[in-house]
Amino acid sequence: MSAPRIPVVLLTGFLGAGKTTLLNRLLTRPVMADTLVIINEYGDAALDHRLVTHAPEQVVTELAGGCVCCALRGDLAQTLREAHWRFARGGRRQFERVVIETTGLADPAPVLRTLATDPRIAERYRLACTLTVVDAFQGEATLAAQPEALLQIAAADRLLIAKTDQAAPAQVAALQALLGRLNPFAQQTDLQAEALTPALLTPPGTLRLRSLPPPTAEQVHAVRSDSFTVDTPLAPERVQAWLDAWPTVAGPALLRMKAVLDIAGEHRAQVVHGVQHTLYPPDSLDAPANGSTVVCITRGIDATRLTQWLGILHTQ
């Protein structure tokens, strides 16, 4: 019987959004003991000096709470492949989970692809959740000017809004509405108003869609969210054909796809994620689906091509 795969949490957010502040807060929680934190930076490590001693080489330090931190200046895939023995004592792995903090200018897609497509990594690790930190005060302006911020928003399972105490309530409300249009299934959390709990490190259990129109071209470069529903159970062969056809729509224009599928013969809902070129294998929820929903977040994609791909699910 194979060992359970190690959960990985991807922490993203644009420069100055508050990723490191959040990480510092998380690492004080008992649930975060025995955590490997990988800082995916190629310049100076972004973590506070209390957590990592800065040096030109890769740095590893054990925290008082039992966590270990690695300031990455090499290849992420190699670090993950070697972590189980590099960060071990007496033949025992020191960590039970991994948090990867990306640089503020990063597109999360390459990291997600590494987790999904490298066989040696996929055998040992599983993506648990993608968290994106958003600055309440600067968020709208950043999204309007920085395409990387949009990619980070689209990839998120949870959107963590920081610095709401520095922004007017109307400004926070406007940002929340915009985020809802950009990523209608990501759960939003006000980091100033809500307590940090272990649930923050897991994806929302259900697909929550908001009845909001897509953002205008002036808002975020013609990004739109489209949803597609099927009320009756899907034939397994149609689902497989739909998954096999992913390359026909995959690419930079398809920022994110999330599907909760009601498959005939399955007692639990099946969840499928896709980010740009990368499609993840289905996973299960601990609940029935009661219908299928697919949400696509796109920018400039060919609508006919997208419609044809979605139509595979209910073609008889």
PDB file of C-alpha atoms in Angstrom:
ATOM      1  CA  MET A   1       0.000   0.000   0.000  1.00  0.00           C
ATOM      2  CA  SER A   2       1.595   3.275  -1.072  1.00  0.00           C
ATOM      3  CA  ALA A   3       2.145   6.098   1.425  1.00  0.00           C
ATOM      4  CA  PRO A   4      -0.226   9.082   1.272  1.00  0.00           C
ATOM      5  CA  ARG A   5       1.045  11.862  -0.930  1.00  0.00           C
ATOM      6  CA  ILE A   6       2.375  14.987   0.772  1.00  0.00           C
ATOM      7  CA  PRO A   7       0.000  17.982   0.501  1.00  0.00           C
ATOM      8  CA  VAL A   8       1.387  21.109  -1.160  1.00  0.00           C
ATOM      9  CA  VAL A   9      -0.035  24.606  -0.672  1.00  0.00           C
ATOM     10  CA  LEU A  10       0.947  27.201  -3.294  1.00  0.00           C
ATOM     11  CA  LEU A  11       1.043  30.740  -1.894  1.00  0.00           C
ATOM     12  CA  THR A  12       0.978  33.511  -4.508  1.00  0.00           C
ATOM     13  CA  GLY A  13       0.289  37.221  -4.641  1.00  0.00           C
ATOM     14  CA  PHE A  14       1.759  40.290  -6.277  1.00  0.00           C
ATOM     15  CA  LEU A  15       4.712  42.200  -4.856  1.00  0.00           C
ATOM     16  CA  GLY A  16       3.864  43.735  -1.492  1.00  0.00           C
ATOM     17  CA  ALA A  17       0.474  42.038  -1.197  1.00  0.00           C
ATOM     18  CA  GLY A  18       1.333  40.507   2.173  1.00  0.00           C
ATOM     19  CA  LYS A  19       2.392  36.907   1.438  1.00  0.00           C
ATOM     20  CA  THR A  20       5.252  36.884   3.929  1.00  0.00           C
ATOM     21  CA  THR A  21       3.151  38.478   6.652  1.00  0.00           C
ATOM     22  CA  LEU A  22       0.525  35.788   6.154  1.00  0.00           C
ATOM     23  CA  LEU A  23       3.147  33.061   6.141  1.00  0.00           C
ATOM     24  CA  ASN A  24       4.630  34.316   9.396  1.00  0.00           C
ATOM     25  CA  ARG A  25       1.170  34.209  10.970  1.00  0.00           C
ATOM     26  CA  LEU A  26       0.468  30.718   9.651  1.00  0.00           C
ATOM     27  CA  LEU A  27       3.746  29.305  10.891  1.00  0.00           C
ATOM     28  CA  THR A  28       2.890  30.195  14.484  1.00  0.00           C
ATOM     29  CA  ARG A  29      -0.093  27.807  14.370  1.00  0.00           C
ATOM     30  CA  PRO A  30       0.411  24.317  15.844  1.00  0.00           C
ATOM     31  CA  VAL A  31      -1.121  22.799  12.708  1.00  0.00           C
ATOM     32  CA  MET A  32       1.815  24.160  10.700  1.00  0.00           C
ATOM     33  CA  ALA A  33       4.449  22.245  12.647  1.00  0.00           C
ATOM     34  CA  ASP A  34       6.500  19.887  10.462  1.00  0.00           C
ATOM     35  CA  THR A  35       6.085  22.100   7.394  1.00  0.00           C
ATOM     36  CA  LEU A  36       8.620  22.599   4.638  1.00  0.00           C
ATOM     37  CA  VAL A  37       8.434  26.142   3.259  1.00  0.00           C
ATOM     38  CA  ILE A  38      10.014  26.624  -0.154  1.00  0.00           C
ATOM     39  CA  ILE A  39      10.603  30.236  -1.144  1.00  0.00           C
ATOM     40  CA  ASN A  40      10.610  30.256  -4.921  1.00  0.00           C
ATOM     41  CA  GLU A  41      12.801  33.333  -5.315  1.00  0.00           C
ATOM     42  CA  TYR A  42      15.870  33.976  -7.423  1.00  0.00           C
ATOM     43  CA  GLY A  43      16.935  37.165  -5.670  1.00  0.00           C
ATOM     44  CA  ASP A  44      17.086  37.787  -1.958  1.00  0.00           C
ATOM     45  CA  ALA A  45      14.829  35.490   0.036  1.00  0.00           C
ATOM     46  CA  ALA A  46      11.549  37.184   0.836  1.00  0.00           C
ATOM     47  CA  LEU A  47      11.003  35.730   4.289  1.00  0.00           C
ATOM     48  CA  ASP A  48      11.519  37.804   7.380  1.00  0.00           C
ATOM     49  CA  HIS A  49      15.015  37.417   8.917  1.00  0.00           C
ATOM     50  CA  ARG A  50      13.456  35.711  11.909  1.00  0.00           C
ATOM     51  CA  LEU A  51      12.597  32.740   9.706  1.00  0.00           C
ATOM     52  CA  VAL A  52      15.489  32.392   7.273  1.00  0.00           C
ATOM     53  CA  THR A  53      19.126  33.391   7.574  1.00  0.00           C
ATOM     54  CA  HIS A  54      20.047  35.072   4.317  1.00  0.00           C
ATOM     55  CA  ALA A  55      23.014  33.728   2.387  1.00  0.00           C
ATOM     56  CA  PRO A  56      24.020  33.416  -1.274  1.00  0.00           C
ATOM     57  CA  GLU A  57      23.494  29.624  -1.180  1.00  0.00           C
ATOM     58  CA  GLN A  58      20.395  27.627  -0.483  1.00  0.00           C
ATOM     59  CA  VAL A  59      19.471  28.156   3.166  1.00  0.00           C
ATOM     60  CA  VAL A  60      17.726  25.736   5.450  1.00  0.00           C
ATOM     61  CA  THR A  61      16.776  26.524   9.031  1.00  0.00           C
ATOM     62  CA  GLU A  62      14.620  24.731  11.576  1.00  0.00           C
ATOM     63  CA  LEU A  63      12.044  26.876  13.327  1.00  0.00           C
ATOM     64  CA  ALA A  64      11.124  26.667  16.970  1.00  0.00           C
ATOM     65  CA  GLY A  65       7.724  25.284  16.009  1.00  0.00           C
ATOM     66  CA  GLY A  66       9.258  22.434  14.042  1.00  0.00           C
ATOM     67  CA  CYS A  67       8.979  23.919  10.547  1.00  0.00           C
ATOM     68  CA  VAL A  68      11.878  23.980   8.120  1.00  0.00           C
ATOM     69  CA  CYS A  69      12.434  26.721   5.543  1.00  0.00           C
ATOM     70  CA  CYS A  70      14.315  26.499   2.298  1.00  0.00           C
ATOM     71  CA  ALA A  71      15.269  29.638   0.357  1.00  0.00           C
ATOM     72  CA  LEU A  72      15.273  28.297  -3.193  1.00  0.00           C
ATOM     73  CA  ARG A  73      17.746  29.638  -5.721  1.00  0.00           C
ATOM     74  CA  GLY A  74      17.825  26.608  -7.947  1.00  0.00           C
ATOM     75  CA  ASP A  75      15.359  24.300  -9.622  1.00  0.00           C
ATOM     76  CA  LEU A  76      12.019  23.782  -7.874  1.00  0.00           C
ATOM     77  CA  ALA A  77      11.497  20.312  -9.320  1.00  0.00           C
ATOM     78  CA  GLN A  78      14.891  19.140  -8.099  1.00  0.00           C
ATOM     79  CA  THR A  79      14.218  20.571  -4.644  1.00  0.00           C
ATOM     80  CA  LEU A  80      10.934  18.679  -4.375  1.00  0.00           C
ATOM     81  CA  ARG A  81      12.456  15.443  -5.685  1.00  0.00           C
ATOM     82  CA  GLU A  82      15.248  15.585  -3.101  1.00  0.00           C
ATOM     83  CA  ALA A  83      13.329  17.065  -0.163  1.00  0.00           C
ATOM     84  CA  HIS A  84      12.245  13.771   1.419  1.00  0.00           C
ATOM     85  CA  TRP A  85      15.845  12.761   2.090  1.00  0.00           C
ATOM     86  CA  ARG A  86      17.553  16.170   2.176  1.00  0.00           C
ATOM     87  CA  PHE A  87      15.287  17.332   5.006  1.00  0.00           C
ATOM     88  CA  ALA A  88      15.424  14.157   7.084  1.00  0.00           C
ATOM     89  CA  ARG A  89      16.953  13.175  10.403  1.00  0.00           C
ATOM     90  CA  GLY A  90      17.625   9.622  11.496  1.00  0.00           C
ATOM     91  CA  GLY A  91      16.001   8.371   8.330  1.00  0.00           C
ATOM     92  CA  ARG A  92      12.743  10.206   9.101  1.00  0.00           C
ATOM     93  CA  ARG A  93      11.381  12.981   6.918  1.00  0.00           C
ATOM     94  CA  GLN A  94      11.088  16.244   8.897  1.00  0.00           C
ATOM     95  CA  PHE A  95       7.993  17.595   7.175  1.00  0.00           C
ATOM     96  CA  GLU A  96       4.421  16.467   6.565  1.00  0.00           C
ATOM     97  CA  ARG A  97       3.334  19.280   4.245  1.00  0.00           C
ATOM     98  CA  VAL A  98       4.893  21.812   1.877  1.00  0.00           C
ATOM     99  CA  VAL A  99       4.155  25.502   1.344  1.00  0.00           C
ATOM    100  CA  ILE A 100       5.642  27.064  -1.790  1.00  0.00           C
ATOM    101  CA  GLU A 101       5.793  30.868  -1.711  1.00  0.00           C
ATOM    102  CA  THR A 102       6.271  32.228  -5.222  1.00  0.00           C
ATOM    103  CA  THR A 103       7.915  35.455  -6.175  1.00  0.00           C
ATOM    104  CA  GLY A 104       5.464  38.344  -6.494  1.00  0.00           C
ATOM    105  CA  LEU A 105       6.041  38.555 -10.258  1.00  0.00           C
ATOM    106  CA  ALA A 106       5.400  34.864 -10.917  1.00  0.00           C
ATOM    107  CA  ASP A 107       2.791  33.241 -13.099  1.00  0.00           C
ATOM    108  CA  PRO A 108       1.695  30.267 -10.930  1.00  0.00           C
ATOM    109  CA  ALA A 109       1.083  28.039 -13.962  1.00  0.00           C
ATOM    110  CA  PRO A 110       4.668  26.676 -14.326  1.00  0.00           C
ATOM    111  CA  VAL A 111       4.750  25.674 -10.647  1.00  0.00           C
ATOM    112  CA  LEU A 112       1.353  23.997 -10.967  1.00  0.00           C
ATOM    113  CA  ARG A 113       2.529  22.205 -14.090  1.00  0.00           C
ATOM    114  CA  THR A 114       5.594  20.912 -12.256  1.00  0.00           C
ATOM    115  CA  LEU A 115       3.385  19.445  -9.539  1.00  0.00           C
ATOM    116  CA  ALA A 116       1.023  17.832 -12.036  1.00  0.00           C
ATOM    117  CA  THR A 117       3.273  16.558 -14.818  1.00  0.00           C
ATOM    118  CA  ASP A 118       6.599  15.540 -13.262  1.00  0.00           C
ATOM    119  CA  PRO A 119       6.064  11.807 -12.545  1.00  0.00           C
ATOM    120  CA  ARG A 120       8.497  11.645  -9.627  1.00  0.00           C
ATOM    121  CA  ILE A 121       6.851  14.662  -7.990  1.00  0.00           C
ATOM    122  CA  ALA A 122       3.251  13.645  -8.701  1.00  0.00           C
ATOM    123  CA  GLU A 123       3.967  10.245  -7.155  1.00  0.00           C
ATOM    124  CA  ARG A 124       4.980  11.816  -3.829  1.00  0.00           C
ATOM    125  CA  TYR A 125       3.097  15.162  -3.684  1.00  0.00           C
ATOM    126  CA  ARG A 126      -0.432  16.428  -4.317  1.00  0.00           C
ATOM    127  CA  LEU A 127      -1.641  20.002  -4.714  1.00  0.00           C
ATOM    128  CA  ALA A 128      -3.875  20.776  -1.735  1.00  0.00           C
ATOM    129  CA  CYS A 129      -4.762  24.407  -2.434  1.00  0.00           C
ATOM    130  CA  THR A 130      -3.658  27.564  -4.232  1.00  0.00           C
ATOM    131  CA  LEU A 131      -3.847  30.713  -2.096  1.00  0.00           C
ATOM    132  CA  THR A 132      -3.522  34.192  -3.592  1.00  0.00           C
ATOM    133  CA  VAL A 133      -3.019  37.225  -1.361  1.00  0.00           C
ATOM    134  CA  VAL A 134      -4.507  40.490  -2.664  1.00  0.00           C
ATOM    135  CA  ASP A 135      -3.738  43.968  -1.343  1.00  0.00           C
ATOM    136  CA  ALA A 136      -7.064  45.670  -0.569  1.00  0.00           C
ATOM    137  CA  PHE A 137      -5.573  49.141  -0.967  1.00  0.00           C
ATOM    138  CA  GLN A 138      -3.588  48.565  -4.186  1.00  0.00           C
ATOM    139  CA  GLY A 139      -5.419  45.565  -5.637  1.00  0.00           C
ATOM    140  CA  GLU A 140      -7.528  47.230  -8.337  1.00  0.00           C
ATOM    141  CA  ALA A 141      -4.663  49.376  -9.600  1.00  0.00           C
ATOM    142  CA  THR A 142      -2.312  46.384  -9.619  1.00  0.00           C
ATOM    143  CA  LEU A 143      -4.764  44.281 -11.614  1.00  0.00           C
ATOM    144  CA  ALA A 144      -5.199  47.059 -14.156  1.00  0.00           C
ATOM    145  CA  ALA A 145      -1.450  47.412 -14.690  1.00  0.00           C
ATOM    146  CA  GLN A 146       0.133  44.019 -14.009  1.00  0.00           C
ATOM    147  CA  PRO A 147      -0.844  40.922 -16.030  1.00  0.00           C
ATOM    148  CA  GLU A 148       0.933  38.651 -13.528  1.00  0.00           C
ATOM    149  CA  ALA A 149      -1.533  39.707 -10.833  1.00  0.00           C
ATOM    150  CA  LEU A 150      -4.416  38.577 -13.028  1.00  0.00           C
ATOM    151  CA  LEU A 151      -2.831  35.153 -13.562  1.00  0.00           C
ATOM    152  CA  GLN A 152      -2.411  34.792  -9.803  1.00  0.00           C
ATOM    153  CA  ILE A 153      -6.075  35.668  -9.211  1.00  0.00           C
ATOM    154  CA  ALA A 154      -7.277  33.204 -11.846  1.00  0.00           C
ATOM    155  CA  ALA A 155      -5.234  30.327 -10.386  1.00  0.00           C
ATOM    156  CA  ALA A 156      -6.570  30.744  -6.844  1.00  0.00           C
ATOM    157  CA  ASP A 157      -8.773  28.364  -4.910  1.00  0.00           C
ATOM    158  CA  ARG A 158      -8.910  30.970  -2.153  1.00  0.00           C
ATOM    159  CA  LEU A 159      -8.434  34.739  -2.429  1.00  0.00           C
ATOM    160  CA  LEU A 160      -7.017  36.223   0.776  1.00  0.00           C
ATOM    161  CA  ILE A 161      -7.624  39.954   0.999  1.00  0.00           C
ATOM    162  CA  ALA A 162      -4.991  41.724   3.086  1.00  0.00           C
ATOM    163  CA  LYS A 163      -4.754  45.283   4.436  1.00  0.00           C
ATOM    164  CA  THR A 164      -8.501  45.922   4.500  1.00  0.00           C
ATOM    165  CA  ASP A 165      -7.846  48.155   7.501  1.00  0.00           C
ATOM    166  CA  GLN A 166      -5.907  50.488   5.166  1.00  0.00           C
ATOM    167  CA  ALA A 167      -8.687  50.847   2.583  1.00  0.00           C
ATOM    168  CA  ALA A 168     -12.107  52.480   2.692  1.00  0.00           C
ATOM    169  CA  PRO A 169     -15.067  50.071   2.954  1.00  0.00           C
ATOM    170  CA  ALA A 170     -16.271  51.106  -0.508  1.00  0.00           C
ATOM    171  CA  GLN A 171     -12.842  50.352  -1.944  1.00  0.00           C
ATOM    172  CA  VAL A 172     -12.827  46.897  -0.341  1.00  0.00           C
ATOM    173  CA  ALA A 173     -16.335  46.178  -1.623  1.00  0.00           C
ATOM    174  CA  ALA A 174     -15.374  47.212  -5.165  1.00  0.00           C
ATOM    175  CA  LEU A 175     -12.313  44.949  -5.070  1.00  0.00           C
ATOM    176  CA  GLN A 176     -14.356  42.011  -3.787  1.00  0.00           C
ATOM    177  CA  ALA A 177     -16.855  42.469  -6.604  1.00  0.00           C
ATOM    178  CA  LEU A 178     -14.070  42.616  -9.178  1.00  0.00           C
ATOM    179  CA  LEU A 179     -12.410  39.497  -7.765  1.00  0.00           C
ATOM    180  CA  GLY A 180     -15.770  37.744  -7.903  1.00  0.00           C
ATOM    181  CA  ARG A 181     -16.044  38.546 -11.593  1.00  0.00           C
ATOM    182  CA  LEU A 182     -12.505  37.405 -12.329  1.00  0.00           C
ATOM    183  CA  ASN A 183     -12.657  34.166 -10.345  1.00  0.00           C
ATOM    184  CA  PRO A 184     -16.248  33.297  -9.438  1.00  0.00           C
ATOM    185  CA  PHE A 185     -15.467  30.059  -7.599  1.00  0.00           C
ATOM    186  CA  ALA A 186     -12.585  31.201  -5.382  1.00  0.00           C
ATOM    187  CA  GLN A 187     -13.635  31.764  -1.784  1.00  0.00           C
ATOM    188  CA  GLN A 188     -12.692  35.224  -0.470  1.00  0.00           C
ATOM    189  CA  THR A 189     -11.288  35.747   3.026  1.00  0.00           C
ATOM    190  CA  ASP A 190     -10.659  39.074   4.756  1.00  0.00           C
ATOM    191  CA  LEU A 191      -7.403  38.432   6.609  1.00  0.00           C
ATOM    192  CA  GLN A 192      -8.065  41.307   9.006  1.00  0.00           C
ATOM    193  CA  ALA A 193     -11.583  40.189   9.910  1.00  0.00           C
ATOM    194  CA  GLU A 194     -11.411  36.385   9.906  1.00  0.00           C
ATOM    195  CA  ALA A 195      -9.353  34.009  12.024  1.00  0.00           C
ATOM    196  CA  LEU A 196      -6.737  31.798  10.415  1.00  0.00           C
ATOM    197  CA  THR A 197      -7.802  28.157  10.612  1.00  0.00           C
ATOM    198  CA  PRO A 198      -6.548  24.891   9.078  1.00  0.00           C
ATOM    199  CA  ALA A 199      -9.431  25.134   6.590  1.00  0.00           C
ATOM    200  CA  LEU A 200      -7.552  27.998   4.929  1.00  0.00           C
ATOM    201  CA  LEU A 201      -5.076  25.438   3.557  1.00  0.00           C
ATOM    202  CA  THR A 202      -7.740  23.398   1.777  1.00  0.00           C
ATOM    203  CA  PRO A 203      -9.889  24.252  -1.245  1.00  0.00           C
ATOM    204  CA  PRO A 204     -13.552  25.193  -0.748  1.00  0.00           C
ATOM    205  CA  GLY A 205     -15.673  22.067  -0.651  1.00  0.00           C
ATOM    206  CA  THR A 206     -18.271  23.319  -3.127  1.00  0.00           C
ATOM    207  CA  LEU A 207     -18.290  25.323  -6.320  1.00  0.00           C
ATOM    208  CA  ARG A 208     -19.809  28.685  -5.459  1.00  0.00           C
ATOM    209  CA  LEU A 209     -20.855  30.789  -8.429  1.00  0.00           C
ATOM    210  CA  ARG A 210     -21.744  34.456  -8.109  1.00  0.00           C
ATOM    211  CA  SER A 211     -24.364  36.050 -10.344  1.00  0.00           C
ATOM    212  CA  LEU A 212     -22.123  38.825 -11.576  1.00  0.00           C
ATOM    213  CA  PRO A 213     -21.429  40.059 -15.120  1.00  0.00           C
ATOM    214  CA  PRO A 214     -17.916  39.617 -16.498  1.00  0.00           C
ATOM    215  CA  PRO A 215     -15.496  42.522 -16.018  1.00  0.00           C
ATOM    216  CA  THR A 216     -15.270  45.078 -18.783  1.00  0.00           C
ATOM    217  CA  ALA A 217     -12.262  45.326 -21.045  1.00  0.00           C
ATOM    218  CA  GLU A 218     -11.267  48.457 -19.172  1.00  0.00           C
ATOM    219  CA  GLN A 219     -11.315  46.580 -15.891  1.00  0.00           C
ATOM    220  CA  VAL A 220      -8.992  43.705 -16.643  1.00  0.00           C
ATOM    221  CA  HIS A 221      -8.105  43.277 -20.290  1.00  0.00           C
ATOM    222  CA  ALA A 222     -11.291  41.522 -21.516  1.00  0.00           C
ATOM    223  CA  VAL A 223     -11.247  38.671 -19.018  1.00  0.00           C
ATOM    224  CA  ARG A 224     -14.536  36.783 -18.765  1.00  0.00           C
ATOM    225  CA  SER A 225     -15.966  33.901 -16.746  1.00  0.00           C
ATOM    226  CA  ASP A 226     -18.352  31.457 -18.413  1.00  0.00           C
ATOM    227  CA  SER A 227     -20.271  28.669 -16.687  1.00  0.00           C
ATOM    228  CA  PHE A 228     -21.774  25.556 -18.227  1.00  0.00           C
ATOM    229  CA  THR A 229     -24.205  23.214 -16.434  1.00  0.00           C
ATOM    230  CA  VAL A 230     -25.686  19.766 -17.055  1.00  0.00           C
ATOM    231  CA  ASP A 231     -28.504  18.594 -14.781  1.00  0.00           C
ATOM    232  CA  THR A 232     -28.386  14.864 -15.558  1.00  0.00           C
ATOM    233  CA  PRO A 233     -25.500  12.464 -14.747  1.00  0.00           C
ATOM    234  CA  LEU A 234     -22.744  12.417 -17.350  1.00  0.00           C
ATOM    235  CA  ALA A 235     -21.769   9.266 -19.219  1.00  0.00           C
ATOM    236  CA  PRO A 236     -18.237   8.208 -18.172  1.00  0.00           C
ATOM    237  CA  GLU A 237     -17.138   7.865 -21.788  1.00  0.00           C
ATOM    238  CA  ARG A 238     -18.223  11.457 -22.511  1.00  0.00           C
ATOM    239  CA  VAL A 239     -16.228  12.709 -19.520  1.00  0.00           C
ATOM    240  CA  GLN A 240     -13.157  10.846 -20.755  1.00  0.00           C
ATOM    241  CA  ALA A 241     -13.585  12.241 -24.262  1.00  0.00           C
ATOM    242  CA  TRP A 242     -13.901  15.728 -22.750  1.00  0.00           C
ATOM    243  CA  LEU A 243     -10.695  15.269 -20.763  1.00  0.00           C
ATOM    244  CA  ASP A 244      -8.876  13.866 -23.801  1.00  0.00           C
ATOM    245  CA  ALA A 245      -9.873  16.962 -25.800  1.00  0.00           C
ATOM    246  CA  TRP A 246      -8.228  19.363 -23.313  1.00  0.00           C
ATOM    247  CA  PRO A 247      -5.339  20.206 -25.719  1.00  0.00           C
ATOM    248  CA  THR A 248      -7.844  21.716 -28.166  1.00  0.00           C
ATOM    249  CA  VAL A 249      -8.580  24.604 -25.765  1.00  0.00           C
ATOM    250  CA  ALA A 250      -5.591  24.593 -23.402  1.00  0.00           C
ATOM    251  CA  GLY A 251      -3.173  27.489 -23.523  1.00  0.00           C
ATOM    252  CA  PRO A 252      -2.484  30.978 -22.197  1.00  0.00           C
ATOM    253  CA  ALA A 253      -5.969  32.226 -23.147  1.00  0.00           C
ATOM    254  CA  LEU A 254      -7.631  29.681 -20.838  1.00  0.00           C
ATOM    255  CA  LEU A 255      -6.525  31.116 -17.499  1.00  0.00           C
ATOM    256  CA  ARG A 256      -8.385  28.635 -15.329  1.00  0.00           C
ATOM    257  CA  MET A 257     -11.002  25.897 -15.477  1.00  0.00           C
ATOM    258  CA  LYS A 258     -12.771  24.222 -12.591  1.00  0.00           C
ATOM    259  CA  ALA A 259     -15.421  21.550 -12.897  1.00  0.00           C
ATOM    260  CA  VAL A 260     -17.596  19.651 -10.439  1.00  0.00           C
ATOM    261  CA  LEU A 261     -18.933  16.640 -12.317  1.00  0.00           C
ATOM    262  CA  ASP A 262     -21.868  14.322 -11.654  1.00  0.00           C
ATOM    263  CA  ILE A 263     -20.741  11.101 -13.371  1.00  0.00           C
ATOM    264  CA  ALA A 264     -23.102   8.181 -13.796  1.00  0.00           C
ATOM    265  CA  GLY A 265     -22.149   5.349 -11.452  1.00  0.00           C
ATOM    266  CA  GLU A 266     -20.143   7.600  -9.117  1.00  0.00           C
ATOM    267  CA  HIS A 267     -21.552   8.255  -5.650  1.00  0.00           C
ATOM    268  CA  ARG A 268     -19.316  11.296  -5.055  1.00  0.00           C
ATOM    269  CA  ALA A 269     -18.775  14.459  -7.059  1.00  0.00           C
ATOM    270  CA  GLN A 270     -15.630  14.503  -9.175  1.00  0.00           C
ATOM    271  CA  VAL A 271     -13.569  17.723  -9.330  1.00  0.00           C
ATOM    272  CA  VAL A 272     -11.270  18.637 -12.215  1.00  0.00           C
ATOM    273  CA  HIS A 273      -8.904  21.632 -12.351  1.00  0.00           C
ATOM    274  CA  GLY A 274      -7.074  23.111 -15.302  1.00  0.00           C
ATOM    275  CA  VAL A 275      -4.635  26.032 -15.490  1.00  0.00           C
ATOM    276  CA  GLN A 276      -3.536  27.158 -18.947  1.00  0.00           C
ATOM    277  CA  HIS A 277      -1.834  24.081 -20.492  1.00  0.00           C
ATOM    278  CA  THR A 278      -2.077  21.894 -17.386  1.00  0.00           C
ATOM    279  CA  LEU A 279      -5.004  19.586 -16.634  1.00  0.00           C
ATOM    280  CA  TYR A 280      -5.191  17.812 -13.293  1.00  0.00           C
ATOM    281  CA  PRO A 281      -6.670  14.317 -12.952  1.00  0.00           C
ATOM    282  CA  PRO A 282     -10.113  14.138 -11.324  1.00  0.00           C
ATOM    283  CA  ASP A 283     -10.400  14.127  -7.543  1.00  0.00           C
ATOM    284  CA  SER A 284     -13.408  13.351  -5.340  1.00  0.00           C
ATOM    285  CA  LEU A 285     -15.521  15.361  -2.930  1.00  0.00           C
ATOM    286  CA  ASP A 286     -17.173  13.798   0.101  1.00  0.00           C
ATOM    287  CA  ALA A 287     -20.618  14.647  -1.270  1.00  0.00           C
ATOM    288  CA  PRO A 288     -22.816  13.901  -4.285  1.00  0.00           C
ATOM    289  CA  ALA A 289     -22.695  16.362  -7.171  1.00  0.00           C
ATOM    290  CA  ASN A 290     -26.407  16.772  -8.015  1.00  0.00           C
ATOM    291  CA  GLY A 291     -25.562  18.053 -11.469  1.00  0.00           C
ATOM    292  CA  SER A 292     -22.398  19.185 -13.202  1.00  0.00           C
ATOM    293  CA  THR A 293     -20.909  22.666 -13.444  1.00  0.00           C
ATOM    294  CA  VAL A 294     -17.864  23.811 -15.422  1.00  0.00           C
ATOM    295  CA  VAL A 295     -16.451  27.327 -15.053  1.00  0.00           C
ATOM    296  CA  CYS A 296     -13.843  28.732 -17.440  1.00  0.00           C
ATOM    297  CA  ILE A 297     -11.917  31.956 -16.856  1.00  0.00           C
ATOM    298  CA  THR A 298     -10.626  33.113 -20.223  1.00  0.00           C
ATOM    299  CA  ARG A 299      -9.000  36.051 -21.966  1.00  0.00           C
ATOM    300  CA  GLY A 300      -9.474  36.375 -25.711  1.00  0.00           C
ATOM    301  CA  ILE A 301     -10.194  32.689 -26.309  1.00  0.00           C
ATOM    302  CA  ASP A 302     -12.058  31.511 -29.401  1.00  0.00           C
ATOM    303  CA  ALA A 303     -15.653  31.191 -28.141  1.00  0.00           C
ATOM    304  CA  THR A 304     -16.591  28.591 -30.773  1.00  0.00           C
ATOM    305  CA  ARG A 305     -13.686  26.360 -29.799  1.00  0.00           C
ATOM    306  CA  LEU A 306     -14.602  26.645 -26.117  1.00  0.00           C
ATOM    307  CA  THR A 307     -18.271  25.889 -26.794  1.00  0.00           C
ATOM    308  CA  GLN A 308     -17.416  22.836 -28.885  1.00  0.00           C
ATOM    309  CA  TRP A 309     -15.186  21.496 -26.123  1.00  0.00           C
ATOM    310  CA  LEU A 310     -17.828  22.014 -23.426  1.00  0.00           C
ATOM    311  CA  GLY A 311     -20.429  20.423 -25.672  1.00  0.00           C
ATOM    312  CA  ILE A 312     -18.575  17.101 -25.583  1.00  0.00           C
ATOM    313  CA  LEU A 313     -19.914  16.526 -22.075  1.00  0.00           C
ATOM    314  CA  HIS A 314     -23.545  16.234 -23.141  1.00  0.00           C
ATOM    315  CA  THR A 315     -23.155  14.941 -26.696  1.00  0.00           C
ATOM    316  CA  GLN A 316     -25.049  11.678 -27.008  1.00  0.00           C
TER     317      GLN A 316
END
